[in-house]
XYZ file of C-alpha atoms in Angstrom:
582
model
C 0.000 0.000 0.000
C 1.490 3.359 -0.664
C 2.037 5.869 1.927
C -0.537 8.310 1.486
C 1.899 11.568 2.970
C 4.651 12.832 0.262
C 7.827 11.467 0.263
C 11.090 11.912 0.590
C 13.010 12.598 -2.472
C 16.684 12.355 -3.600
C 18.126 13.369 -6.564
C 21.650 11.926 -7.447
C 23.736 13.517 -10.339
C 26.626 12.131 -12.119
C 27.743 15.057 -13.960
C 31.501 14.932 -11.721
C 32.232 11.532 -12.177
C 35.840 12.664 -13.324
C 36.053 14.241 -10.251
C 34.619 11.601 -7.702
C 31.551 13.743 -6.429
C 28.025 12.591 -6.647
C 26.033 16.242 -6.783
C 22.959 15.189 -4.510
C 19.215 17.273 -4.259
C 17.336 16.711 -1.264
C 13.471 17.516 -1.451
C 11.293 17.094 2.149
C 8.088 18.461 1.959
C 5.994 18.912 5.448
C 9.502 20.051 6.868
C 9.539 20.800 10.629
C 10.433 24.211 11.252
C 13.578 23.280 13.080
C 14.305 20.436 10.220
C 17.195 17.883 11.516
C 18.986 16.391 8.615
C 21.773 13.610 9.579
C 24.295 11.159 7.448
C 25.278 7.661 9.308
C 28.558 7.041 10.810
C 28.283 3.129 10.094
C 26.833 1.002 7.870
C 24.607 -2.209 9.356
C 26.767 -4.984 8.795
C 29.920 -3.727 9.114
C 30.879 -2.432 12.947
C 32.953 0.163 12.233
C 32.034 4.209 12.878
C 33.369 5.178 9.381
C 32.375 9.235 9.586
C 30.888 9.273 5.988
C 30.137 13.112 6.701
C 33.502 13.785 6.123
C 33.016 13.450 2.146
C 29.889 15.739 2.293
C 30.457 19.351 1.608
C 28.988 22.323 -0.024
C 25.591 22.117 1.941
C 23.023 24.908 1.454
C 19.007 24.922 1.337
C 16.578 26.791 0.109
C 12.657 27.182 0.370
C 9.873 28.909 -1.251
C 12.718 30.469 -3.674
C 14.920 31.853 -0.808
C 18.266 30.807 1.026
C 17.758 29.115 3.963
C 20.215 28.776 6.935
C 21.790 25.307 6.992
C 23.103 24.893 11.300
C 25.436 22.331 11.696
C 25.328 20.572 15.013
C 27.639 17.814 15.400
C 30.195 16.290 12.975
C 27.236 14.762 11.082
C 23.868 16.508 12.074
C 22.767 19.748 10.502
C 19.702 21.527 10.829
C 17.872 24.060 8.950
C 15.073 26.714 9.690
C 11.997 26.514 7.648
C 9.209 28.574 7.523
C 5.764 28.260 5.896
C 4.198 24.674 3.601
C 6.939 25.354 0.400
C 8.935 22.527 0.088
C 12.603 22.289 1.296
C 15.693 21.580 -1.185
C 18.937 20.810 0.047
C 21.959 20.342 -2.416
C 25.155 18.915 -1.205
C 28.201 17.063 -2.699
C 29.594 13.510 -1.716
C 33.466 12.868 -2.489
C 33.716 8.878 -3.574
C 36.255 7.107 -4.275
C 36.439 4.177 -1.968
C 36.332 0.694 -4.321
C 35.293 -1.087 -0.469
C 31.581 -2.640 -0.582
C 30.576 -0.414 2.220
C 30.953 3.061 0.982
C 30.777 4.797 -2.654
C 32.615 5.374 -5.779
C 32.328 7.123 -8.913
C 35.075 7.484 -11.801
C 34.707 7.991 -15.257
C 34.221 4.201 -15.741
C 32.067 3.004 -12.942
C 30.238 4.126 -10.126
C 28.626 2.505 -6.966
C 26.979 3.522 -3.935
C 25.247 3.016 -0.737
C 22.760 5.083 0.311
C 24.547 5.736 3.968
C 27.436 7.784 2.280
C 24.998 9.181 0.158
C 21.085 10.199 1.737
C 20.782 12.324 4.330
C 18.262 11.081 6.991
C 15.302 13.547 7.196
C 14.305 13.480 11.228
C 10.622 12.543 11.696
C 10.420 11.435 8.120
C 12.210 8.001 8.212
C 8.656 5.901 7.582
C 7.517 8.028 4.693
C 8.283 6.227 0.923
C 11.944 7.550 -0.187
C 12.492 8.142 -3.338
C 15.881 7.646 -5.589
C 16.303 9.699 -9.320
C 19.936 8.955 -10.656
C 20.567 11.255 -13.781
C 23.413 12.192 -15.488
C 24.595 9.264 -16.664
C 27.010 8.422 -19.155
C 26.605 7.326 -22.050
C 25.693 3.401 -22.257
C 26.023 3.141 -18.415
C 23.272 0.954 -16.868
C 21.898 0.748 -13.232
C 21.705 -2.623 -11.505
C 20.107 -2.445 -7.955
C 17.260 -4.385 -6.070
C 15.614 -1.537 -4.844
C 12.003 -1.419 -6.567
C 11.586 0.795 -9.783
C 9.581 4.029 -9.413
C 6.743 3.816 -12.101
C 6.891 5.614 -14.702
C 10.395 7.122 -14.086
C 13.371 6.346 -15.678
C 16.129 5.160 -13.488
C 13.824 5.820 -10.386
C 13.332 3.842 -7.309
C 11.437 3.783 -4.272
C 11.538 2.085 -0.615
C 9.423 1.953 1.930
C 11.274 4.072 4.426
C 14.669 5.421 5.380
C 15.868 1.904 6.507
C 15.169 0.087 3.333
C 16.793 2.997 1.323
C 20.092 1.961 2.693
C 19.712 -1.448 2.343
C 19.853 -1.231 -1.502
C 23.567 -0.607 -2.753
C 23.258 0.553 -6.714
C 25.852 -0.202 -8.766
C 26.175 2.056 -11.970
C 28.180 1.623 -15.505
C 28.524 -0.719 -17.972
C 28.431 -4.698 -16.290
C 27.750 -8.220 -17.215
C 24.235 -9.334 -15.969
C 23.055 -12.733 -16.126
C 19.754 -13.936 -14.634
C 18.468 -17.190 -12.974
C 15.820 -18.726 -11.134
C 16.267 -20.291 -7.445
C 13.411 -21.296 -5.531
C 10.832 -19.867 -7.924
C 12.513 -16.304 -7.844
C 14.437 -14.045 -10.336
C 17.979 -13.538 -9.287
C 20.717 -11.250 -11.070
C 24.117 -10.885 -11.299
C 25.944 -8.264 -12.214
C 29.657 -8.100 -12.543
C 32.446 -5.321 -13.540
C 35.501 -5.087 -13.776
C 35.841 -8.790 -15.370
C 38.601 -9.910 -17.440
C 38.010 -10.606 -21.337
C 37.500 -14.814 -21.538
C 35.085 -14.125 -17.911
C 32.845 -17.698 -17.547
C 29.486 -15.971 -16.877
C 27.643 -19.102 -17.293
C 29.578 -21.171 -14.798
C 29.097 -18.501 -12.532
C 25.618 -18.185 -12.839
C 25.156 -22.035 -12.324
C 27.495 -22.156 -9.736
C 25.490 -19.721 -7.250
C 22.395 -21.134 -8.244
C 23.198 -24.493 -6.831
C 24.251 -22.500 -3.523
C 20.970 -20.289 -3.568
C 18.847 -23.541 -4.105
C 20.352 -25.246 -1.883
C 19.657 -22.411 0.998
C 16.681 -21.697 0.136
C 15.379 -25.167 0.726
C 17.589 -25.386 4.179
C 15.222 -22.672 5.336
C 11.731 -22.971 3.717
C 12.016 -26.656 2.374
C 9.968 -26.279 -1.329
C 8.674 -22.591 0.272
C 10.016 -19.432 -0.910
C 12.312 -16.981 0.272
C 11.420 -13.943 2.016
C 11.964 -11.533 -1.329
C 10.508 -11.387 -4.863
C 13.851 -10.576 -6.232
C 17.771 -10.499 -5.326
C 20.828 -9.248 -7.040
C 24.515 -9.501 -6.536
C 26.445 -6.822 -7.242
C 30.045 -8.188 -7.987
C 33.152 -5.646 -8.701
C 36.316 -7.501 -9.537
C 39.434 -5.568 -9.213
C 43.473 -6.556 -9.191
C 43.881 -6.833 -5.178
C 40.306 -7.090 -3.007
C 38.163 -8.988 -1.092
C 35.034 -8.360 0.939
C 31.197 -8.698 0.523
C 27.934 -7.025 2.482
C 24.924 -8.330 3.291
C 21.483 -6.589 2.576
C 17.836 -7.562 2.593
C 17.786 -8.468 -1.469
C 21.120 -7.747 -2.366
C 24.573 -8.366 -1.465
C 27.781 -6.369 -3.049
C 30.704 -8.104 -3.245
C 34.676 -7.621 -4.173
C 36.699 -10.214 -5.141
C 40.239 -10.506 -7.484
C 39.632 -10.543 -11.094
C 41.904 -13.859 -11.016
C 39.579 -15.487 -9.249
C 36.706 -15.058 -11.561
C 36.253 -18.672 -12.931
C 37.473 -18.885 -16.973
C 35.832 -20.245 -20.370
C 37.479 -23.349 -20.372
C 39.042 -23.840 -17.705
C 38.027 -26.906 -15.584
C 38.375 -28.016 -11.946
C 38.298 -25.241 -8.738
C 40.723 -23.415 -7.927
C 41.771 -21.893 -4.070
C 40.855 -18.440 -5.768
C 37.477 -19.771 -7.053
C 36.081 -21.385 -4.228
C 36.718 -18.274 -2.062
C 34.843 -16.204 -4.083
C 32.004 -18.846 -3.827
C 32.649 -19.176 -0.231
C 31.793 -15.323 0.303
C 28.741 -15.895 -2.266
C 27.530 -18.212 0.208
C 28.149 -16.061 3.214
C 26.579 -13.138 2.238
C 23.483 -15.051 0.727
C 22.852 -16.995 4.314
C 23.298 -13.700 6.020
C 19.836 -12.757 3.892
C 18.271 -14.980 6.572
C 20.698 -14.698 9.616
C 20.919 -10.802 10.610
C 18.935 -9.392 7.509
C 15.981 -11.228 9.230
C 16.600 -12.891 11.870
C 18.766 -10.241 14.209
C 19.704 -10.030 17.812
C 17.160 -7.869 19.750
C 19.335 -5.185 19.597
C 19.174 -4.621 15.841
C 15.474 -4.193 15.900
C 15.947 -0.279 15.450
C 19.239 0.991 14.227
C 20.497 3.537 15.494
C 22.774 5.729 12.366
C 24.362 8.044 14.876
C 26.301 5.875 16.827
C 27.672 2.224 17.882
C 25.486 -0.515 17.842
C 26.645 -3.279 20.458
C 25.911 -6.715 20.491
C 26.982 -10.150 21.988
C 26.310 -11.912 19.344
C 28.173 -11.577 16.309
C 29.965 -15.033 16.727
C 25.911 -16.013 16.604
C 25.410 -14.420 13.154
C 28.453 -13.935 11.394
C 29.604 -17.450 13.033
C 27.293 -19.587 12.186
C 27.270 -17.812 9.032
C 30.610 -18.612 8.312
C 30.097 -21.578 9.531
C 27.428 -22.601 6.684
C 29.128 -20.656 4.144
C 31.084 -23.447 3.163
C 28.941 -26.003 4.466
C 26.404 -25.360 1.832
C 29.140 -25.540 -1.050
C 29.328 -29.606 0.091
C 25.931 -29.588 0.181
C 25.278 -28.098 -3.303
C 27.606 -30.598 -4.419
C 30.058 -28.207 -5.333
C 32.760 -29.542 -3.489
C 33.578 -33.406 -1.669
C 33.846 -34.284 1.989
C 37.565 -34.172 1.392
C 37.708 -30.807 0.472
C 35.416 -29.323 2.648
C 37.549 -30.883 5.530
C 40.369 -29.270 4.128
C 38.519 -26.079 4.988
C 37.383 -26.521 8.322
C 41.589 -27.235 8.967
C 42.388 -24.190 7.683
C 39.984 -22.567 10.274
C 40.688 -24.416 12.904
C 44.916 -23.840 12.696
C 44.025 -20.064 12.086
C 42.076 -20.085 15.455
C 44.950 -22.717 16.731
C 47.512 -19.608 16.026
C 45.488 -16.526 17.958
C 46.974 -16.415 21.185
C 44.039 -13.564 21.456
C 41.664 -16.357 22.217
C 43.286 -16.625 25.604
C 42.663 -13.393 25.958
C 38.502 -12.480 24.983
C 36.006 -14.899 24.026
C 33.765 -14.471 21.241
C 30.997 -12.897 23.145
C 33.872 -9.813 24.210
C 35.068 -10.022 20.703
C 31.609 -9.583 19.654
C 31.056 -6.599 21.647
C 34.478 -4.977 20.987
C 34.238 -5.500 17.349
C 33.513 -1.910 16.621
C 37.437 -1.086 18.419
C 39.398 -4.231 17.561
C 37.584 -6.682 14.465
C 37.309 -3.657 12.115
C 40.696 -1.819 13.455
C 43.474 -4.226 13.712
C 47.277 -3.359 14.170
C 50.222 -5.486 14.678
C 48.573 -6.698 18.297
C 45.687 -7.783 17.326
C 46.673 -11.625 16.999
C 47.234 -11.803 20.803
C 44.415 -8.925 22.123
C 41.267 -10.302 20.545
C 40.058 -13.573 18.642
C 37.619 -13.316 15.742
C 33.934 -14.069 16.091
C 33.991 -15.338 12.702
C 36.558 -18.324 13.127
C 35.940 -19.488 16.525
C 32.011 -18.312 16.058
C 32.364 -21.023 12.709
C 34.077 -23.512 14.975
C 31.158 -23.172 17.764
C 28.405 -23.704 15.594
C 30.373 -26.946 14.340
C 30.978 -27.985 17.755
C 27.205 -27.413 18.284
C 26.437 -29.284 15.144
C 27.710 -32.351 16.250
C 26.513 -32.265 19.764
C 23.161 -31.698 18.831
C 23.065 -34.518 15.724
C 24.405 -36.804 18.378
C 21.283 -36.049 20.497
C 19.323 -36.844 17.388
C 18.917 -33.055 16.582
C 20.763 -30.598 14.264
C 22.217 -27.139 14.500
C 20.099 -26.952 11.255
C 16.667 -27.565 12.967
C 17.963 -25.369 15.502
C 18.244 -22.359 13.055
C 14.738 -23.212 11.941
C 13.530 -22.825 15.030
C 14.565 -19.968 15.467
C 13.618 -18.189 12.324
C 9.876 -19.811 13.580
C 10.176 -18.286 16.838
C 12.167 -15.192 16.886
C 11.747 -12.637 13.525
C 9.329 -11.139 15.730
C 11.501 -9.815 18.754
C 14.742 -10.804 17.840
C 17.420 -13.074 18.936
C 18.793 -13.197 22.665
C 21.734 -15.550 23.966
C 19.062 -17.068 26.687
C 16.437 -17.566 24.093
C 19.075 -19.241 22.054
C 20.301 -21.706 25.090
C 16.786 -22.549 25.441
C 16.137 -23.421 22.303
C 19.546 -25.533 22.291
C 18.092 -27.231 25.708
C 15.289 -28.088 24.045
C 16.778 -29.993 21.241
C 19.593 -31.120 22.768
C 19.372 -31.186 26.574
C 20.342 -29.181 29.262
C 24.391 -30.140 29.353
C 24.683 -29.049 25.743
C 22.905 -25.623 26.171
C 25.407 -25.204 29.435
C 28.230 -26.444 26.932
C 27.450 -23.316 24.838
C 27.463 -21.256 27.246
C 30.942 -21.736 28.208
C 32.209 -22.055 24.646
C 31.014 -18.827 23.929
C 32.319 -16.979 27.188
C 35.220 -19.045 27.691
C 38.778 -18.431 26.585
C 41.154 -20.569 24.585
C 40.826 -23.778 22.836
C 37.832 -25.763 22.104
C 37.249 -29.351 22.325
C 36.694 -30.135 18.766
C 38.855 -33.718 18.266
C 36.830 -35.625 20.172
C 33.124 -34.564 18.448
C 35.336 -34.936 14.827
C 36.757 -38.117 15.702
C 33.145 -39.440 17.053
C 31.649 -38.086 13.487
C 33.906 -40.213 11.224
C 36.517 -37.795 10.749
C 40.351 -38.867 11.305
C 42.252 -35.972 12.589
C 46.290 -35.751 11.828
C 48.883 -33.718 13.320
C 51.665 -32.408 11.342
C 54.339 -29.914 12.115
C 53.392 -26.113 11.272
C 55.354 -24.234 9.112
C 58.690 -22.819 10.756
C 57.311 -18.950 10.508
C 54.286 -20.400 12.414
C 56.309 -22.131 15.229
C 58.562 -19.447 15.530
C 55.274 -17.076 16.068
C 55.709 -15.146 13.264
C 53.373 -13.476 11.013
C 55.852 -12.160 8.059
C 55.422 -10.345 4.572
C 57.761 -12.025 2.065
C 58.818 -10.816 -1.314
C 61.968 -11.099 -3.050
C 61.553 -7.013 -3.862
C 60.344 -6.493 -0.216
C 62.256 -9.113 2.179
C 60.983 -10.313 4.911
C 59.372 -8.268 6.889
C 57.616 -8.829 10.534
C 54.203 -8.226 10.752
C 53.095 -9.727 13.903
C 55.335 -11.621 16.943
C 52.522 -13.657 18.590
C 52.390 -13.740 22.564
C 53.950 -16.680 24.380
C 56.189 -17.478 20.858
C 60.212 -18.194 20.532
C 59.878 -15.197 18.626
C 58.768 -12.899 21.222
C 61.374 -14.290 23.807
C 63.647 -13.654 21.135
C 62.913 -9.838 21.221
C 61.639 -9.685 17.631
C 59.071 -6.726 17.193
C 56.818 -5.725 14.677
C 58.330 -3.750 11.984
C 61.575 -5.679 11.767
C 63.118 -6.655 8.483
C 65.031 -10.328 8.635
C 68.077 -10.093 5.967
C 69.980 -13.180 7.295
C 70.391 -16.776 9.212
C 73.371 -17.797 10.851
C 75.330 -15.419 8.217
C 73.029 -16.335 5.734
C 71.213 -13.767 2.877
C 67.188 -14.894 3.097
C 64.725 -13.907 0.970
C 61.700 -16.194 2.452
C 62.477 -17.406 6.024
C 61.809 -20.817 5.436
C 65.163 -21.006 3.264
C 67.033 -21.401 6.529
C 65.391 -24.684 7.524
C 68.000 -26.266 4.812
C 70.584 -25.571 7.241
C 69.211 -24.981 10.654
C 68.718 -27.889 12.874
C 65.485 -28.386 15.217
C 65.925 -27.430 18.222
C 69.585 -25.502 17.861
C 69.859 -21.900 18.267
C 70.168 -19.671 15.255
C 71.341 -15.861 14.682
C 69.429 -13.243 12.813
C 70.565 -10.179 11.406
C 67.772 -7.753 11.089
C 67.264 -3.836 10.623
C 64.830 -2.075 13.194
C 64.765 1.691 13.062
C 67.706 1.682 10.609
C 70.111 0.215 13.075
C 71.357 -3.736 12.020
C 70.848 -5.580 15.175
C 71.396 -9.373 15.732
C 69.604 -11.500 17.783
C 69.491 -15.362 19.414
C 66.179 -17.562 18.593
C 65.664 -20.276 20.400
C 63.238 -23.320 20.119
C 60.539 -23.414 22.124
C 57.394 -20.982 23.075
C 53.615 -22.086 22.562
C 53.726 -25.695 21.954
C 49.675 -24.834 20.019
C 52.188 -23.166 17.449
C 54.054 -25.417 16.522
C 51.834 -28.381 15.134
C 48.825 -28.058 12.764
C 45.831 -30.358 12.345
C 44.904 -31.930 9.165
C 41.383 -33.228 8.712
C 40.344 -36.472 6.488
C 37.364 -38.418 6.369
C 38.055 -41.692 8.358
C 38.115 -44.145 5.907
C 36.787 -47.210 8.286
C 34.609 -45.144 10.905
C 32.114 -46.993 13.387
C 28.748 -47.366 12.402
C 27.549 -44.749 14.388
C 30.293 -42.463 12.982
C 29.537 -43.284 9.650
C 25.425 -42.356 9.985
C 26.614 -39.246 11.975
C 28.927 -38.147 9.068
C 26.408 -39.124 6.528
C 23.499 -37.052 7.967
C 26.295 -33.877 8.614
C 28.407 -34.135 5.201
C 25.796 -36.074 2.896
C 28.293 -38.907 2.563
């Protein structure tokens, strides 16, 4: 039903693209006579404040054909005087040129946006229909977005309030788009920036499986909760990154890992890129939808905290590449392969000592989104560990008879309404699984350091092997190697031989026991387990030299590689057939 009082109306001109500045006309009719107009500091879905005022400039209004003063009040809060029924205008400029999924661009070749860097928030006005008129574009540049179209205007669209304005990123030039059908609903994809010889087709068949094979996890033969979604892909030369929205998702990825006309099999690059696919499609269900209580009402103006992130981007990442095995677009093998990878990055953050993924959750808008040379032994991320709780939940609960999947069922039955809480998600755990497991959540979640994972593998059919890590890794080293760059310390993790060494961030390595290295692990050739070795490094343009020694965090020096057991119990083999689909 449309809103019967007059909307809010943008107006976004392309006319600078050469000059990365969107020209934006504001019109509000009904204006209060002390009109507040305000610009986010964050985007939902990524916990950062990211001050997108500071691009705006140039701000002035005007009503019934005169200049009206334009107040500011804060770093992103302005407010303007109005007098009498004419309608107010406000023109303003926005500076873009940030390629990230979370902000806006706009060069001579491309543009992209999201309406938080963009669309001022009229105060009072937020439920009224907004608007969206993009002109100025150049010639044989398209508009992909899934925001609906405005009849009978040409690149218009409209959305039901302020809140689904910014939840449509538009991406602007000239794309690919290819279309399918998943669960009885149009989907698009749009890409730029490809490479000439870019396999649309196996791209378009590949996410199908994975939205098919979501959309039946969570509405069986039902269909999704939207009559249309797009993907909004940019590839560029080095990037990575994707956000979630209600019926959209814009993503970033490296043009090499595009898949290619002919070329068979899938490669590391490939599957990542349909690893974030996945991630960011799940998350149309799991925070889009189904949020913690505390997302109910965003507030733009400031942090928005939560406990819960290892709940929804967790478990998200935890299905992300679940769902890739289960659209048959990888084996068991494989996927195993991934889980290892997780589970020796977690292995190697002595930060999980330190916070659990509840504190992580919280402090996500100081640490996650901000990280420095420390952050590998202050924090631990809500996204690894969160992945490795849901699995850890996943098998406790199938070996109750339950799921985690029937638990997220449940809760998209019982909790759209008011949102998700962590005790109405131990009760729902309880009920499917007992009291011990909900209490075994609990101190997963809140605890600090390892979890017990190689027990609930090994009872699932899954053999577990544990192999020495590589010598950077042992040593507790994070590095940057290059033969132009050297070797260069990036992190020294907490408890490490590197650490007791004296090694800081910032150091660059140029030798071994007299030695020239361009990649550390050269030295292993000559330096003996366990024997004392001397490096020559530069810190603050002095050469220093310094004694490593074996020893440090004994988690750092082994890694775990995972395998399916290839004679597992019987019960192991149902339990890993139910899980994997074996």
């Amino acid at each position: 039903m449309t809103n019967p009082l007059a909307p809010v109306q943008y107006r976004v001109d392309l006319a600078d693209a050469a000059a990365h500045r969107y020209r934006v006309t504001l019109t509000v009719r009904d204006a209060a006579p002390e009109q507040l107009l305000s610009l986010p500091v964050w985007i939902p879905g990524s916990y950062m404040v990211r001050e997108f005022g500071r691009h705006l400039s140039g701000i002035t209004a005007r009503q019934g054909g005169r200049e009206r003063v334009v107040q500011p009040l804060d770093k992103t809060t302005w407010q303007v005087a109005t007098s009498g029924r004419a309608a107010l205008t406000v023109s303003y400029e926005v500076y873009a040129f940030d390629t990230s999924v979370r902000t806006a661009f706009l060069d001579d070749r491309r543009g992209f946006f999201n309406a938080t860097s963009l669309c001022l928030r009229v105060h009072g006005q937020e439920a009224r229909d907004h608007q969206l008129q993009i002109t100025g574009l150049p010639a044989g540049w398209d508009v992909a977005t899934a925001m609906p179209a405005l009849a009978g205007a040409r690149h218009g669209f409209v959305s039901a309030g302020y809140d689904e304005l910014v939840d449509h990123p538009v991406e602007l030039g000239r794309f690919w788009r290819g279309r399918f059908e998943a669960g009885g609903v149009p989907h698009e994809f749009v890409v730029a920036g490809a490479w000439p010889g870019f396999d649309g087709e196996r791209l378009l068949a590949d996410t199908r499986r994975i939205c098919a094979a979501q959309i039946a996890f969570w509405h069986g033969r039902g269909k999704p909760p939207f009559g249309r979604y797009v993907f909004l892909l940019n590839a560029v030369e080095e990037g990575y990154g994707g956000l979630e929205h209600r019926a959209s998702t814009a993503l970033l990825c490296n043009r090499r890992d595009l898949p290619r006309t002919g070329q068979a099999g899938m490669g590391e690059g490939y599957l990542t890129l349909l690893g974030l696919i996945s991630h960011e499609y799940f998350h149309t269900w799991n925070v889009k939808r189904l949020k913690p209580r505390e997302f109910l009402q965003f507030d733009y103006s400031r942090e928005n905290y939560t406990r819960l992130l290892w709940f929804f981007e967790g478990f998200t990442s935890y299905y992300d590449d679940l769902m890739l095995r289960r659209a048959g677009l990888i084996d068991s093998a494989r996927y195993l392969k991934l889980i290892a990878r997780t589970v020796n990055g977690v292995r190697a953050t002595p930060g999980q000592q330190v916070q659990s993924v509840a504190e992580a959750s919280f402090d996500a808008w100081v640490k996650y989104y901000r990280p420095d040379e420390n952050t590998p032994n202050s924090t631990v991320s809500y996204y690894t560990k969160g992945s490795l709780v849901a699995l850890l939940l996943d098998l406790h609960l199938r070996r109750a008879g339950h799921s985690l999947d029937a638990l997220m069922r449940r809760l998209w039955k019982v909790a759209l309404r008011d949102g998700v809480t962590e005790q109405l998600l131990l009760d729902e755990v309880a009920t499917l699984g007992g009291p011990a497991v909900a209490e075994a959540l609990r101190g997963w979640v809140h605890g600090r350091g390892p979890l017990p994972l190689d027990e609930a593998l090994v009872a699932a059919g899954v053999h577990l092997a544990h192999e020495p890590a590589a010598w950077a890794t042992a040593l507790g080293l994070k590095l940057s190697e290059g033969a132009l760059t050297g070797v260069q310390v990036k992190s020294v993790l907490r408890g490490s031989a590197a650490e007791a060494a004296g090694l800081s961030p910032g150091d660059e390595l140029l030798a071994v026991d007299g030695w020239r290295i361009r990649r550390l692990d050269d030295a292993r050739q000559w330096v003996a387990d366990g024997r004392p070795c001397e490096l020559l490094l530069v810190r603050d343009q002095r050469v220093r030299t310094l004694t490593l020694r074996a020893g440090g965090d004994a988690a750092l020096g082994q890694t775990v590689a995972l395998s399916p057991e290839a004679s597992p119990s019987d019960a192991a083999r149902a339990m890993r057939r139910a899980w994997l689909g074996d």
